[in-house]
């Protein structure tokens, strides 16, 4: 699992689905509360604007949604584009009181982390997708652990490979119904032509298509056949080693958004991703 101080973020221009929401009474605009399983997610980003800071009696914080509602209202009525808002509750220097902070974000917040202290909450104006991707190598001590060879979309489904174990497994992501489709297995370790087939799978994907990739057992041998192409689309595998691990989230036509991770350690590689569509709030008809 990811440490409590970090969280992998991936931003996409597509629609997704909700988990928990706050509805602004004045506009019926839905803000989605970010959570990873049962843990709240918050942002330490410096790219935020303080909308208000008030001192309140501690007793007022118990089951009181007033502060969230006020922060949401300011977000949806702001003259500036407001994509997300966050409410932080901090201890006050005065006994029996707390300080409540309301922050606004004009873009997808970065520096997202798992909040273990339940003292802040982050809401997005677009529907998020939560995804856990794992990759394993033959020498991993926990290679047979649950989920080591899966792509998990939280609150939706787990996707395991039904064919083969050695090579690259790729899936396309349907951002509207949160499902993976067109799954492919590239066994170029023994079938060298599969390297070119993997290249074609990426090249032929329609513009905007999201591709999820993960590896099993041994992804290094013969990948050099397509390494130059992979590097050209921001999927650099030059550090991939024999029996190593590689996983990625990639969007056709937007290589700058690529999230790609390579590891040669002795344990399964797992990364968590948050995907959402900032354009959906700017152009609601896309939702």
JSON list of C-alpha atoms in Angstrom, two decimals, residues 64-156:
[
{"chain": "A", "resi": 64, "resn": "UNK", "atom": "CA", "xyz": [-21.93, 19.94, 11.54]},
{"chain": "A", "resi": 65, "resn": "UNK", "atom": "CA", "xyz": [-21.77, 20.29, 7.74]},
{"chain": "A", "resi": 66, "resn": "UNK", "atom": "CA", "xyz": [-22.14, 24.06, 7.85]},
{"chain": "A", "resi": 67, "resn": "UNK", "atom": "CA", "xyz": [-18.49, 24.79, 7.18]},
{"chain": "A", "resi": 68, "resn": "UNK", "atom": "CA", "xyz": [-18.33, 22.37, 4.24]},
{"chain": "A", "resi": 69, "resn": "UNK", "atom": "CA", "xyz": [-21.51, 23.90, 2.84]},
{"chain": "A", "resi": 70, "resn": "UNK", "atom": "CA", "xyz": [-20.18, 27.44, 3.11]},
{"chain": "A", "resi": 71, "resn": "UNK", "atom": "CA", "xyz": [-16.91, 26.47, 1.45]},
{"chain": "A", "resi": 72, "resn": "UNK", "atom": "CA", "xyz": [-18.81, 24.70, -1.35]},
{"chain": "A", "resi": 73, "resn": "UNK", "atom": "CA", "xyz": [-21.07, 27.70, -1.88]},
{"chain": "A", "resi": 74, "resn": "UNK", "atom": "CA", "xyz": [-18.11, 30.03, -2.19]},
{"chain": "A", "resi": 75, "resn": "UNK", "atom": "CA", "xyz": [-16.52, 27.62, -4.66]},
{"chain": "A", "resi": 76, "resn": "UNK", "atom": "CA", "xyz": [-19.54, 27.42, -6.95]},
{"chain": "A", "resi": 77, "resn": "UNK", "atom": "CA", "xyz": [-20.27, 31.16, -6.84]},
{"chain": "A", "resi": 78, "resn": "UNK", "atom": "CA", "xyz": [-16.67, 32.31, -7.19]},
{"chain": "A", "resi": 79, "resn": "UNK", "atom": "CA", "xyz": [-15.87, 34.70, -10.03]},
{"chain": "A", "resi": 80, "resn": "UNK", "atom": "CA", "xyz": [-12.77, 32.58, -10.63]},
{"chain": "A", "resi": 81, "resn": "UNK", "atom": "CA", "xyz": [-12.88, 28.99, -11.84]},
{"chain": "A", "resi": 82, "resn": "UNK", "atom": "CA", "xyz": [-13.05, 26.72, -8.78]},
{"chain": "A", "resi": 83, "resn": "UNK", "atom": "CA", "xyz": [-12.53, 23.02, -9.47]},
{"chain": "A", "resi": 84, "resn": "UNK", "atom": "CA", "xyz": [-12.07, 21.78, -5.91]},
{"chain": "A", "resi": 85, "resn": "UNK", "atom": "CA", "xyz": [-12.31, 22.89, -2.31]},
{"chain": "A", "resi": 86, "resn": "UNK", "atom": "CA", "xyz": [-10.88, 21.66, 0.97]},
{"chain": "A", "resi": 87, "resn": "UNK", "atom": "CA", "xyz": [-11.88, 22.25, 4.58]},
{"chain": "A", "resi": 88, "resn": "UNK", "atom": "CA", "xyz": [-9.16, 21.95, 7.24]},
{"chain": "A", "resi": 89, "resn": "UNK", "atom": "CA", "xyz": [-9.78, 21.92, 10.99]},
{"chain": "A", "resi": 90, "resn": "UNK", "atom": "CA", "xyz": [-6.83, 22.90, 13.19]},
{"chain": "A", "resi": 91, "resn": "UNK", "atom": "CA", "xyz": [-6.41, 23.18, 16.93]},
{"chain": "A", "resi": 92, "resn": "UNK", "atom": "CA", "xyz": [-6.76, 26.69, 18.31]},
{"chain": "A", "resi": 93, "resn": "UNK", "atom": "CA", "xyz": [-4.60, 28.37, 20.93]},
{"chain": "A", "resi": 94, "resn": "UNK", "atom": "CA", "xyz": [-7.80, 28.85, 22.90]},
{"chain": "A", "resi": 95, "resn": "UNK", "atom": "CA", "xyz": [-9.27, 25.96, 24.87]},
{"chain": "A", "resi": 96, "resn": "UNK", "atom": "CA", "xyz": [-12.46, 24.51, 23.46]},
{"chain": "A", "resi": 97, "resn": "UNK", "atom": "CA", "xyz": [-12.04, 26.14, 20.06]},
{"chain": "A", "resi": 98, "resn": "UNK", "atom": "CA", "xyz": [-10.74, 25.19, 16.61]},
{"chain": "A", "resi": 99, "resn": "UNK", "atom": "CA", "xyz": [-9.75, 27.09, 13.49]},
{"chain": "A", "resi": 100, "resn": "UNK", "atom": "CA", "xyz": [-11.61, 26.19, 10.29]},
{"chain": "A", "resi": 101, "resn": "UNK", "atom": "CA", "xyz": [-9.95, 26.94, 6.93]},
{"chain": "A", "resi": 102, "resn": "UNK", "atom": "CA", "xyz": [-11.64, 26.89, 3.52]},
{"chain": "A", "resi": 103, "resn": "UNK", "atom": "CA", "xyz": [-9.36, 26.55, 0.48]},
{"chain": "A", "resi": 104, "resn": "UNK", "atom": "CA", "xyz": [-10.19, 26.65, -3.23]},
{"chain": "A", "resi": 105, "resn": "UNK", "atom": "CA", "xyz": [-8.29, 25.05, -6.12]},
{"chain": "A", "resi": 106, "resn": "UNK", "atom": "CA", "xyz": [-8.47, 26.23, -9.73]},
{"chain": "A", "resi": 107, "resn": "UNK", "atom": "CA", "xyz": [-7.11, 22.92, -11.04]},
{"chain": "A", "resi": 108, "resn": "UNK", "atom": "CA", "xyz": [-6.64, 19.31, -10.02]},
{"chain": "A", "resi": 109, "resn": "UNK", "atom": "CA", "xyz": [-4.92, 19.48, -6.60]},
{"chain": "A", "resi": 110, "resn": "UNK", "atom": "CA", "xyz": [-1.49, 17.94, -6.37]},
{"chain": "A", "resi": 111, "resn": "UNK", "atom": "CA", "xyz": [0.34, 16.61, -3.28]},
{"chain": "A", "resi": 112, "resn": "UNK", "atom": "CA", "xyz": [-2.63, 14.43, -2.35]},
{"chain": "A", "resi": 113, "resn": "UNK", "atom": "CA", "xyz": [-2.10, 12.27, 0.72]},
{"chain": "A", "resi": 114, "resn": "UNK", "atom": "CA", "xyz": [-4.03, 9.89, 2.94]},
{"chain": "A", "resi": 115, "resn": "UNK", "atom": "CA", "xyz": [-5.29, 11.80, 5.99]},
{"chain": "A", "resi": 116, "resn": "UNK", "atom": "CA", "xyz": [-5.02, 9.65, 9.10]},
{"chain": "A", "resi": 117, "resn": "UNK", "atom": "CA", "xyz": [-6.21, 12.32, 11.52]},
{"chain": "A", "resi": 118, "resn": "UNK", "atom": "CA", "xyz": [-9.65, 13.06, 10.06]},
{"chain": "A", "resi": 119, "resn": "UNK", "atom": "CA", "xyz": [-9.04, 16.82, 10.26]},
{"chain": "A", "resi": 120, "resn": "UNK", "atom": "CA", "xyz": [-9.60, 17.80, 6.64]},
{"chain": "A", "resi": 121, "resn": "UNK", "atom": "CA", "xyz": [-11.72, 16.84, 3.65]},
{"chain": "A", "resi": 122, "resn": "UNK", "atom": "CA", "xyz": [-11.21, 17.46, -0.07]},
{"chain": "A", "resi": 123, "resn": "UNK", "atom": "CA", "xyz": [-14.03, 17.74, -2.62]},
{"chain": "A", "resi": 124, "resn": "UNK", "atom": "CA", "xyz": [-13.76, 17.75, -6.42]},
{"chain": "A", "resi": 125, "resn": "UNK", "atom": "CA", "xyz": [-16.19, 19.19, -8.92]},
{"chain": "A", "resi": 126, "resn": "UNK", "atom": "CA", "xyz": [-15.77, 16.11, -11.13]},
{"chain": "A", "resi": 127, "resn": "UNK", "atom": "CA", "xyz": [-16.31, 12.40, -10.60]},
{"chain": "A", "resi": 128, "resn": "UNK", "atom": "CA", "xyz": [-13.15, 10.49, -9.62]},
{"chain": "A", "resi": 129, "resn": "UNK", "atom": "CA", "xyz": [-11.94, 7.00, -10.46]},
{"chain": "A", "resi": 130, "resn": "UNK", "atom": "CA", "xyz": [-9.70, 5.20, -7.98]},
{"chain": "A", "resi": 131, "resn": "UNK", "atom": "CA", "xyz": [-7.37, 2.52, -9.27]},
{"chain": "A", "resi": 132, "resn": "UNK", "atom": "CA", "xyz": [-4.68, 0.23, -7.86]},
{"chain": "A", "resi": 133, "resn": "UNK", "atom": "CA", "xyz": [-2.22, -1.39, -10.29]},
{"chain": "A", "resi": 134, "resn": "UNK", "atom": "CA", "xyz": [0.25, -4.13, -9.34]},
{"chain": "A", "resi": 135, "resn": "UNK", "atom": "CA", "xyz": [3.19, -5.77, -11.10]},
{"chain": "A", "resi": 136, "resn": "UNK", "atom": "CA", "xyz": [5.32, -8.69, -9.97]},
{"chain": "A", "resi": 137, "resn": "UNK", "atom": "CA", "xyz": [8.67, -10.23, -10.84]},
{"chain": "A", "resi": 138, "resn": "UNK", "atom": "CA", "xyz": [9.75, -13.86, -10.58]},
{"chain": "A", "resi": 139, "resn": "UNK", "atom": "CA", "xyz": [12.16, -13.09, -7.73]},
{"chain": "A", "resi": 140, "resn": "UNK", "atom": "CA", "xyz": [9.64, -11.18, -5.61]},
{"chain": "A", "resi": 141, "resn": "UNK", "atom": "CA", "xyz": [9.26, -12.67, -2.15]},
{"chain": "A", "resi": 142, "resn": "UNK", "atom": "CA", "xyz": [5.52, -11.99, -2.17]},
{"chain": "A", "resi": 143, "resn": "UNK", "atom": "CA", "xyz": [4.80, -12.67, -5.84]},
{"chain": "A", "resi": 144, "resn": "UNK", "atom": "CA", "xyz": [1.83, -14.93, -4.96]},
{"chain": "A", "resi": 145, "resn": "UNK", "atom": "CA", "xyz": [0.18, -12.43, -2.64]},
{"chain": "A", "resi": 146, "resn": "UNK", "atom": "CA", "xyz": [-3.47, -11.43, -3.30]},
{"chain": "A", "resi": 147, "resn": "UNK", "atom": "CA", "xyz": [-3.75, -8.80, -6.00]},
{"chain": "A", "resi": 148, "resn": "UNK", "atom": "CA", "xyz": [-0.12, -9.08, -7.13]},
{"chain": "A", "resi": 149, "resn": "UNK", "atom": "CA", "xyz": [-1.19, -9.57, -10.74]},
{"chain": "A", "resi": 150, "resn": "UNK", "atom": "CA", "xyz": [-4.29, -7.39, -10.85]},
{"chain": "A", "resi": 151, "resn": "UNK", "atom": "CA", "xyz": [-5.68, -4.03, -11.82]},
{"chain": "A", "resi": 152, "resn": "UNK", "atom": "CA", "xyz": [-8.25, -3.01, -9.22]},
{"chain": "A", "resi": 153, "resn": "UNK", "atom": "CA", "xyz": [-10.83, -0.31, -9.78]},
{"chain": "A", "resi": 154, "resn": "UNK", "atom": "CA", "xyz": [-12.09, 0.46, -6.30]},
{"chain": "A", "resi": 155, "resn": "UNK", "atom": "CA", "xyz": [-15.79, -0.15, -5.67]},
{"chain": "A", "resi": 156, "resn": "UNK", "atom": "CA", "xyz": [-16.05, -1.68, -9.13]}
]
